[in-house]
Amino acid sequence: MKNTAQPLLEEYQIGNLKLKNRVIMSSLTRGRATNEGLVPTPLMAAYYAQRASAGLILSEGTWVNPRSIGFINVPGIYTPEQIEGWKLVTQAVHDKGGLIFSQLGHIGAASHPDFFGGELPAGPSAINPQTQSFTPEGFKDTVTPRMLTVAEIKQTILDYKQAAKNAKEAGFDGIEVHAQAGMLIPQFLSLATNKRSDEYGGSVENRARIVFEILDAIIEVWDSTRVAIKFTPVLFSHVGIVTPDEETIPLFQYILKKLSDYNLAYLHIVGPAEDLTGTPVEVLQDDYFSHFRYHYSGTLMANLGFTQGSGNAILKDGKADLVSFGTPFIANPDLVKRFMYNLPLAESNRDTYYSGESGYTDYPEAVIA
Ligand SMILES: Cc1cc2nc3c(=O)[nH]c(=O)nc-3n(C[C@H](O)[C@H](O)[C@H](O)COP(=O)(O)O)c2cc1C
């Protein structure tokens, strides 16, 4: 039976952009830009178009420059060919009545010399993030990177700006800055990987500086209501030493307060995947998203492990405005329809998450009996 009376299926207005529902497809790296130039392909356009019924699609994390690469077959948005490839994607999504933001990312210290002809990757400090990089030869341990100079940091910010310009040319509807764990931005935020003594290290304000400089640069290209940012403040697994520390809480309070003045499209927050008891962010354990609601005054998008039930509940309780779904969109291109008709969800195959001929565009839509 069709059930349209669900908070997830209500429209939502962001600036002059009308989202047809609140079921957002969060970014999913799928490793299908299998060509030398890391150019988006027609197959990728078909994949995104299949998911155009989402209220908004967030593209997979996309490299802002060649030095930001650190995972195989992930597309970039810094060459004319890549811009042309993305045009196929945005056109295909728009033709199906969908909206799509470009997620801009930089992996920083968590890359590997294999991506740079043997040269070291660079990060905030010469400290090994102790994670793994998915290289052309498989997963490899990260190494001790080179420390970025201030001039290189400024150039990286300009590269974000250029990538944002390129995304506009490619027909995207907006930008989401990828500040999830494992990427360059959280490496700057973390006490473990940022030991700088200049204006990008030390105090909370200095470590957070790059966040605002990147946003300021992008807002020169896009209206702020088309710019968003995604954080994972509570991730402990698979991210090496970039995990919450004793300054995570004051750091985020500072960031959220300052972001509240930015009039962004939304703030995207990933929830905890594990029990926070006994961690430096234990205070977030209860009623997690309410903490962000309290400190941030704009549109809040909640993520991690949501179902139709919990997604509707958090919206109904007013603790978030939008809910994003990652894994469920892999095997359910028609996730919105499945929610609308209370249909069961298909399970995705992890073996094909990042590569393979199958497990990408071949998940079928549900049949309504
Ligand atoms: C295969 C895969 C690839 C992902 N790639 C990205 C990415 O490129 N950028 C990003 O911000 N998050 C990425 N994520 C995280 C998801 O966007 C999402 O935050 C996470 O899966 C939790 O949501 P879920 O419980 O609905 O899956 C990825 C997750 C998966 C499973």
Short mmCIF file of C-alpha atoms and ligand atoms in Angstrom, two decimals:
data_model
loop_
_atom_site.label_atom_id
_atom_site.label_comp_id
_atom_site.label_asym_id
_atom_site.label_seq_id
_atom_site.Cartn_x
_atom_site.Cartn_y
_atom_site.Cartn_z
CA MET A 1 0.00 0.00 0.00
CA LYS A 2 1.25 3.43 -0.90
CA ASN A 3 2.07 5.52 2.16
CA THR A 4 3.07 9.06 1.33
CA ALA A 5 2.38 10.38 4.83
CA GLN A 6 5.94 9.93 6.04
CA PRO A 7 8.30 12.72 7.14
CA LEU A 8 11.00 11.21 4.87
CA LEU A 9 8.76 11.83 1.86
CA GLU A 10 8.06 15.48 2.61
CA GLU A 11 9.59 18.18 0.46
CA TYR A 12 12.37 20.37 1.81
CA GLN A 13 13.48 23.80 0.66
CA ILE A 14 17.18 24.73 0.64
CA GLY A 15 17.55 28.32 -0.55
CA ASN A 16 15.95 28.27 -4.01
CA LEU A 17 16.38 24.51 -4.37
CA LYS A 18 13.34 22.33 -3.74
CA LEU A 19 14.16 18.78 -2.62
CA LYS A 20 11.27 16.49 -3.52
CA ASN A 21 11.83 14.37 -0.43
CA ARG A 22 14.23 14.09 2.52
CA VAL A 23 15.78 10.77 1.53
CA ILE A 24 19.31 11.82 0.59
CA MET A 25 21.83 9.55 -1.12
CA SER A 26 25.13 10.01 0.72
CA SER A 27 28.46 9.80 -1.04
CA LEU A 28 29.58 6.33 -2.10
CA THR A 29 33.04 5.76 -3.54
CA ARG A 30 32.50 2.99 -6.08
CA GLY A 31 35.81 2.95 -7.97
CA ARG A 32 34.30 2.81 -11.46
CA ALA A 33 36.35 5.61 -13.09
CA THR A 34 38.50 2.86 -14.55
CA ASN A 35 40.53 4.93 -16.95
CA GLU A 36 43.89 6.68 -16.88
CA GLY A 37 42.38 10.17 -16.65
CA LEU A 38 39.97 9.31 -13.78
CA VAL A 39 37.13 10.56 -15.98
CA PRO A 40 33.50 9.78 -15.06
CA THR A 41 32.00 7.32 -17.55
CA PRO A 42 28.60 6.77 -19.20
CA LEU A 43 28.16 3.77 -16.86
CA MET A 44 28.54 6.11 -13.89
CA ALA A 45 25.92 8.41 -15.43
CA ALA A 46 23.53 5.45 -15.70
CA TYR A 47 24.21 4.49 -12.06
CA TYR A 48 23.46 7.96 -10.74
CA ALA A 49 20.40 8.36 -12.97
CA GLN A 50 18.96 5.13 -11.50
CA ARG A 51 19.06 6.83 -8.09
CA ALA A 52 17.59 10.20 -9.18
CA SER A 53 14.43 9.75 -7.10
CA ALA A 54 16.47 10.64 -3.99
CA GLY A 55 15.71 14.15 -2.68
CA LEU A 56 19.36 14.93 -3.40
CA ILE A 57 22.32 12.82 -4.55
CA LEU A 58 25.80 13.47 -3.19
CA SER A 59 28.43 12.34 -5.65
CA GLU A 60 31.17 10.00 -4.59
CA GLY A 61 34.18 11.77 -3.04
CA THR A 62 35.97 13.43 -5.96
CA TRP A 63 39.60 14.59 -6.12
CA VAL A 64 40.23 18.33 -6.26
CA ASN A 65 43.76 17.99 -7.69
CA PRO A 66 46.25 15.27 -8.64
CA ARG A 67 47.96 15.47 -5.22
CA SER A 68 44.69 14.67 -3.45
CA ILE A 69 44.46 11.14 -4.91
CA GLY A 70 44.73 8.10 -2.65
CA PHE A 71 42.28 5.39 -3.74
CA ILE A 72 42.10 3.69 -7.12
CA ASN A 73 39.61 4.52 -9.87
CA VAL A 74 38.03 7.42 -8.01
CA PRO A 75 37.17 10.29 -10.35
CA GLY A 76 38.61 13.78 -10.23
CA ILE A 77 37.21 17.19 -11.14
CA TYR A 78 40.38 19.06 -12.12
CA THR A 79 40.77 18.35 -15.87
CA PRO A 80 38.61 19.40 -18.85
CA GLU A 81 37.98 15.70 -19.63
CA GLN A 82 36.73 15.07 -16.10
CA ILE A 83 34.39 18.08 -16.35
CA GLU A 84 33.00 16.66 -19.60
CA GLY A 85 32.54 13.25 -17.93
CA TRP A 86 30.66 14.82 -15.03
CA LYS A 87 28.39 16.63 -17.50
CA LEU A 88 27.09 13.20 -18.56
CA VAL A 89 26.31 12.41 -14.92
CA THR A 90 24.57 15.69 -14.03
CA GLN A 91 22.60 15.69 -17.29
CA ALA A 92 21.42 12.11 -16.71
CA VAL A 93 20.33 12.92 -13.14
CA HIS A 94 18.59 16.14 -14.19
CA ASP A 95 16.81 14.36 -17.05
CA LYS A 96 15.25 12.10 -14.41
CA GLY A 97 14.22 15.10 -12.28
CA GLY A 98 16.98 14.64 -9.70
CA LEU A 99 19.47 16.95 -8.01
CA ILE A 100 23.16 16.25 -7.44
CA PHE A 101 25.93 17.93 -5.43
CA SER A 102 29.61 17.26 -6.05
CA GLN A 103 31.50 15.99 -3.02
CA LEU A 104 35.01 17.48 -3.08
CA GLY A 105 37.75 15.56 -1.33
CA HIS A 106 41.48 15.37 -0.66
CA ILE A 107 43.02 12.36 1.08
CA GLY A 108 46.17 14.17 2.27
CA ALA A 109 48.55 12.06 4.36
CA ALA A 110 46.45 8.92 3.91
CA SER A 111 47.65 8.42 0.33
CA HIS A 112 50.63 6.36 -0.82
CA PRO A 113 53.84 7.03 -2.83
CA ASP A 114 52.52 4.59 -5.48
CA PHE A 115 50.15 7.36 -6.60
CA PHE A 116 52.97 9.91 -6.98
CA GLY A 117 55.72 8.04 -8.80
CA GLY A 118 57.41 7.23 -5.49
CA GLU A 119 57.16 10.74 -4.00
CA LEU A 120 55.71 11.11 -0.54
CA PRO A 121 52.12 12.20 0.03
CA ALA A 122 51.75 15.37 2.10
CA GLY A 123 49.72 16.18 5.20
CA PRO A 124 49.55 18.72 8.01
CA SER A 125 52.64 17.19 9.70
CA ALA A 126 55.20 14.50 8.92
CA ILE A 127 53.23 11.92 10.89
CA ASN A 128 52.04 8.59 9.53
CA PRO A 129 48.23 8.46 9.88
CA GLN A 130 48.62 4.67 10.27
CA THR A 131 45.83 3.67 8.01
CA GLN A 132 45.72 1.99 4.59
CA SER A 133 45.56 3.29 1.05
CA PHE A 134 43.86 1.35 -1.77
CA THR A 135 46.63 1.44 -4.40
CA PRO A 136 46.68 -0.14 -7.88
CA GLU A 137 48.43 -3.09 -6.17
CA GLY A 138 45.85 -3.47 -3.43
CA PHE A 139 45.65 -2.10 0.11
CA LYS A 140 48.99 -0.83 1.44
CA ASP A 141 49.96 0.69 4.77
CA THR A 142 50.37 4.45 4.73
CA VAL A 143 53.84 5.97 5.20
CA THR A 144 55.25 9.00 7.00
CA PRO A 145 54.20 11.88 4.75
CA ARG A 146 55.83 15.20 4.02
CA MET A 147 54.57 18.29 5.86
CA LEU A 148 52.65 20.72 3.65
CA THR A 149 54.16 24.19 3.47
CA VAL A 150 51.89 27.16 4.09
CA ALA A 151 52.18 28.00 0.38
CA GLU A 152 51.00 24.48 -0.47
CA ILE A 153 48.05 24.79 1.92
CA LYS A 154 47.05 28.06 0.23
CA GLN A 155 47.36 26.39 -3.18
CA THR A 156 45.24 23.44 -2.00
CA ILE A 157 42.52 25.88 -0.96
CA LEU A 158 42.69 27.48 -4.41
CA ASP A 159 42.39 23.99 -5.90
CA TYR A 160 39.17 23.45 -3.95
CA LYS A 161 37.92 26.74 -5.36
CA GLN A 162 38.82 25.74 -8.91
CA ALA A 163 37.20 22.31 -8.40
CA ALA A 164 34.06 24.07 -7.19
CA LYS A 165 34.12 26.23 -10.32
CA ASN A 166 34.57 23.11 -12.43
CA ALA A 167 31.62 21.48 -10.68
CA LYS A 168 29.49 24.45 -11.63
CA GLU A 169 30.59 24.15 -15.24
CA ALA A 170 29.82 20.41 -15.09
CA GLY A 171 26.21 21.18 -14.12
CA PHE A 172 26.18 20.17 -10.45
CA ASP A 173 23.57 21.77 -8.18
CA GLY A 174 25.99 22.41 -5.33
CA ILE A 175 29.04 21.28 -3.37
CA GLU A 176 29.57 19.12 -0.32
CA VAL A 177 33.02 19.42 1.24
CA HIS A 178 34.26 15.97 2.28
CA ALA A 179 35.59 16.43 5.82
CA GLN A 180 35.09 12.83 6.90
CA ALA A 181 37.66 10.93 8.90
CA GLY A 182 40.54 9.68 6.80
CA MET A 183 40.67 12.82 4.66
CA LEU A 184 42.91 15.90 4.72
CA ILE A 185 40.57 18.16 6.72
CA PRO A 186 40.22 15.83 9.74
CA GLN A 187 44.00 15.34 9.62
CA PHE A 188 44.26 19.07 10.28
CA LEU A 189 41.60 18.88 13.02
CA SER A 190 43.28 15.99 14.85
CA LEU A 191 45.81 16.45 17.64
CA ALA A 192 47.45 13.19 16.53
CA THR A 193 48.28 14.25 12.96
CA ASN A 194 48.56 18.02 13.29
CA LYS A 195 51.64 19.15 15.26
CA ARG A 196 52.12 22.38 13.34
CA SER A 197 53.25 25.50 15.14
CA ASP A 198 52.07 28.00 12.50
CA GLU A 199 48.58 29.43 11.92
CA TYR A 200 47.27 25.97 10.88
CA GLY A 201 48.23 24.15 14.08
CA GLY A 202 48.07 24.37 17.87
CA SER A 203 44.86 26.02 19.04
CA VAL A 204 41.35 24.88 18.13
CA GLU A 205 40.99 28.02 15.97
CA ASN A 206 44.21 27.30 14.09
CA ARG A 207 43.48 23.62 13.45
CA ALA A 208 39.99 24.50 12.20
CA ARG A 209 41.25 27.36 10.01
CA ILE A 210 41.46 25.26 6.86
CA VAL A 211 37.75 24.36 7.10
CA PHE A 212 36.72 27.99 6.90
CA GLU A 213 39.32 28.97 4.31
CA ILE A 214 38.06 26.19 2.03
CA LEU A 215 34.43 27.21 2.57
CA ASP A 216 35.24 30.90 2.06
CA ALA A 217 36.98 30.05 -1.23
CA ILE A 218 34.06 27.94 -2.48
CA ILE A 219 31.53 30.58 -1.47
CA GLU A 220 33.28 32.97 -3.83
CA VAL A 221 32.09 30.65 -6.61
CA TRP A 222 28.76 29.33 -5.28
CA ASP A 223 26.00 30.90 -3.24
CA SER A 224 26.44 29.66 0.35
CA THR A 225 23.02 27.96 0.19
CA ARG A 226 24.52 25.56 -2.38
CA VAL A 227 27.52 24.65 -0.22
CA ALA A 228 27.58 22.00 2.51
CA ILE A 229 30.08 20.08 4.63
CA LYS A 230 30.17 16.53 5.99
CA PHE A 231 31.90 15.60 9.24
CA THR A 232 32.35 12.33 11.11
CA PRO A 233 33.24 13.56 14.60
CA VAL A 234 33.05 10.15 16.32
CA LEU A 235 34.75 7.59 14.09
CA PHE A 236 37.23 5.20 15.72
CA SER A 237 37.57 2.29 13.29
CA HIS A 238 39.51 2.08 10.00
CA VAL A 239 40.92 5.58 10.28
CA GLY A 240 44.24 4.92 11.99
CA ILE A 241 45.22 7.57 14.51
CA VAL A 242 42.76 10.26 13.34
CA THR A 243 40.21 9.48 16.02
CA PRO A 244 38.34 11.68 18.51
CA ASP A 245 40.61 13.23 21.13
CA GLU A 246 40.19 15.35 24.25
CA GLU A 247 39.77 18.50 22.15
CA THR A 248 37.16 17.09 19.74
CA ILE A 249 34.24 18.46 21.76
CA PRO A 250 35.52 22.06 22.11
CA LEU A 251 36.76 21.92 18.52
CA PHE A 252 33.34 21.01 17.18
CA GLN A 253 31.60 23.52 19.42
CA TYR A 254 33.83 26.18 17.88
CA ILE A 255 33.27 24.89 14.33
CA LEU A 256 29.49 24.57 14.70
CA LYS A 257 29.08 28.03 16.18
CA LYS A 258 31.09 29.59 13.39
CA LEU A 259 29.37 27.50 10.70
CA SER A 260 25.99 28.71 11.96
CA ASP A 261 26.81 32.12 10.45
CA TYR A 262 27.57 30.66 7.01
CA ASN A 263 23.98 30.09 5.80
CA LEU A 264 25.07 26.80 4.24
CA ALA A 265 22.84 24.36 2.36
CA TYR A 266 23.19 21.97 5.31
CA LEU A 267 25.57 20.45 7.82
CA HIS A 268 25.96 16.68 7.29
CA ILE A 269 26.84 14.74 10.43
CA VAL A 270 27.67 11.04 10.62
CA GLY A 271 26.63 9.32 13.82
CA PRO A 272 28.59 6.94 16.03
CA ALA A 273 29.11 3.39 14.80
CA GLU A 274 30.12 2.19 18.24
CA ASP A 275 29.58 2.74 21.94
CA LEU A 276 31.21 6.01 22.99
CA THR A 277 31.41 5.12 26.68
CA GLY A 278 34.89 5.74 28.04
CA THR A 279 35.98 7.73 24.94
CA PRO A 280 36.82 11.45 24.88
CA VAL A 281 33.44 12.05 23.19
CA GLU A 282 31.36 10.10 25.70
CA VAL A 283 29.21 13.18 26.30
CA LEU A 284 27.72 12.70 22.80
CA GLN A 285 26.55 9.17 23.59
CA ASP A 286 22.98 10.07 24.51
CA ASP A 287 20.76 11.84 22.03
CA TYR A 288 23.70 12.32 19.64
CA PHE A 289 22.13 14.52 16.96
CA SER A 290 20.55 16.88 19.53
CA HIS A 291 24.05 18.06 20.43
CA PHE A 292 24.54 19.25 16.86
CA ARG A 293 21.05 20.75 16.78
CA TYR A 294 21.92 22.72 19.89
CA HIS A 295 25.21 24.12 18.61
CA TYR A 296 24.30 24.56 14.92
CA SER A 297 21.37 26.69 13.81
CA GLY A 298 21.03 25.70 10.13
CA THR A 299 19.73 22.66 8.25
CA LEU A 300 21.03 19.41 9.73
CA MET A 301 21.43 16.18 7.74
CA ALA A 302 21.79 13.02 9.85
CA ASN A 303 23.62 9.89 8.69
CA LEU A 304 24.65 6.42 9.75
CA GLY A 305 22.63 3.27 9.93
CA PHE A 306 19.26 4.89 9.32
CA THR A 307 16.27 2.82 8.29
CA GLN A 308 12.84 3.91 7.09
CA GLY A 309 11.64 3.76 10.71
CA SER A 310 14.50 5.57 12.40
CA GLY A 311 14.72 8.08 9.55
CA ASN A 312 11.06 9.02 9.91
CA ALA A 313 11.43 9.14 13.69
CA ILE A 314 14.37 11.56 13.78
CA LEU A 315 12.57 13.93 11.38
CA LYS A 316 9.33 13.67 13.33
CA ASP A 317 11.20 14.48 16.55
CA GLY A 318 12.71 17.53 14.86
CA LYS A 319 16.25 16.39 15.63
CA ALA A 320 17.28 16.56 11.95
CA ASP A 321 15.85 18.06 8.77
CA LEU A 322 17.21 15.55 6.25
CA VAL A 323 18.42 11.95 6.50
CA SER A 324 21.09 10.45 4.29
CA PHE A 325 21.45 6.81 3.35
CA GLY A 326 24.67 5.29 2.04
CA THR A 327 24.74 1.49 1.93
CA PRO A 328 20.97 1.14 1.33
CA PHE A 329 21.30 3.03 -1.98
CA ILE A 330 23.82 0.49 -3.33
CA ALA A 331 21.31 -2.35 -3.80
CA ASN A 332 18.16 -0.21 -3.79
CA PRO A 333 18.31 2.38 -6.57
CA ASP A 334 14.60 2.96 -5.92
CA LEU A 335 14.98 3.41 -2.14
CA VAL A 336 12.39 6.19 -2.11
CA LYS A 337 9.80 3.99 -3.81
CA ARG A 338 10.56 1.16 -1.39
CA PHE A 339 9.89 3.50 1.53
CA MET A 340 6.73 4.79 -0.12
CA TYR A 341 5.31 1.29 -0.58
CA ASN A 342 6.86 -0.24 2.55
CA LEU A 343 8.75 -2.73 0.42
CA PRO A 344 11.63 -4.85 1.75
CA LEU A 345 15.19 -3.71 1.01
CA ALA A 346 17.69 -5.69 -1.05
CA GLU A 347 21.13 -6.51 0.44
CA SER A 348 24.26 -5.28 -1.32
CA ASN A 349 27.33 -7.38 -2.09
CA ARG A 350 30.41 -5.95 -0.33
CA ASP A 351 32.76 -7.68 -2.77
CA THR A 352 31.63 -5.32 -5.54
CA TYR A 353 31.59 -2.07 -3.54
CA TYR A 354 34.80 -0.72 -5.05
CA SER A 355 35.25 -2.68 -8.28
CA GLY A 356 33.71 -5.17 -10.64
CA GLU A 357 31.48 -5.42 -13.66
CA SER A 358 28.50 -6.39 -11.53
CA GLY A 359 27.04 -4.93 -8.36
CA TYR A 360 26.86 -1.43 -9.80
CA THR A 361 24.04 -0.71 -12.26
CA ASP A 362 22.48 -4.16 -12.15
CA TYR A 363 20.52 -3.98 -8.89
CA PRO A 364 16.88 -4.05 -10.04
CA GLU A 365 14.00 -1.86 -8.98
CA ALA A 366 11.38 -3.52 -6.78
CA VAL A 367 8.24 -4.77 -8.42
CA ILE A 368 5.04 -3.50 -6.84
CA ALA A 369 2.64 -6.39 -6.57
C1 LIG B 1 31.16 1.71 -0.41
C2 LIG B 1 31.14 2.97 0.40
C3 LIG B 1 31.79 4.09 -0.09
C4 LIG B 1 31.75 5.31 0.62
N1 LIG B 1 32.34 6.42 0.08
C5 LIG B 1 32.20 7.62 0.70
C6 LIG B 1 32.67 8.82 0.10
O1 LIG B 1 33.23 8.83 -1.00
N2 LIG B 1 32.49 9.98 0.78
C7 LIG B 1 31.87 10.02 2.00
O2 LIG B 1 31.71 11.09 2.58
N3 LIG B 1 31.39 8.91 2.57
C8 LIG B 1 31.52 7.73 1.95
N4 LIG B 1 30.98 6.59 2.51
C9 LIG B 1 30.20 6.74 3.76
C10 LIG B 1 28.71 6.89 3.44
O3 LIG B 1 28.44 8.07 2.72
C11 LIG B 1 27.89 6.92 4.73
O4 LIG B 1 28.31 8.02 5.51
C12 LIG B 1 28.03 5.63 5.52
O5 LIG B 1 27.91 4.49 4.67
C13 LIG B 1 26.99 5.53 6.62
O6 LIG B 1 25.67 5.57 6.08
P1 LIG B 1 24.80 4.23 5.95
O7 LIG B 1 24.76 3.62 7.33
O8 LIG B 1 23.46 4.67 5.48
O9 LIG B 1 25.51 3.34 4.98
C14 LIG B 1 31.05 5.37 1.85
C15 LIG B 1 30.41 4.21 2.35
C16 LIG B 1 30.44 3.03 1.63
C17 LIG B 1 29.71 1.83 2.17
#
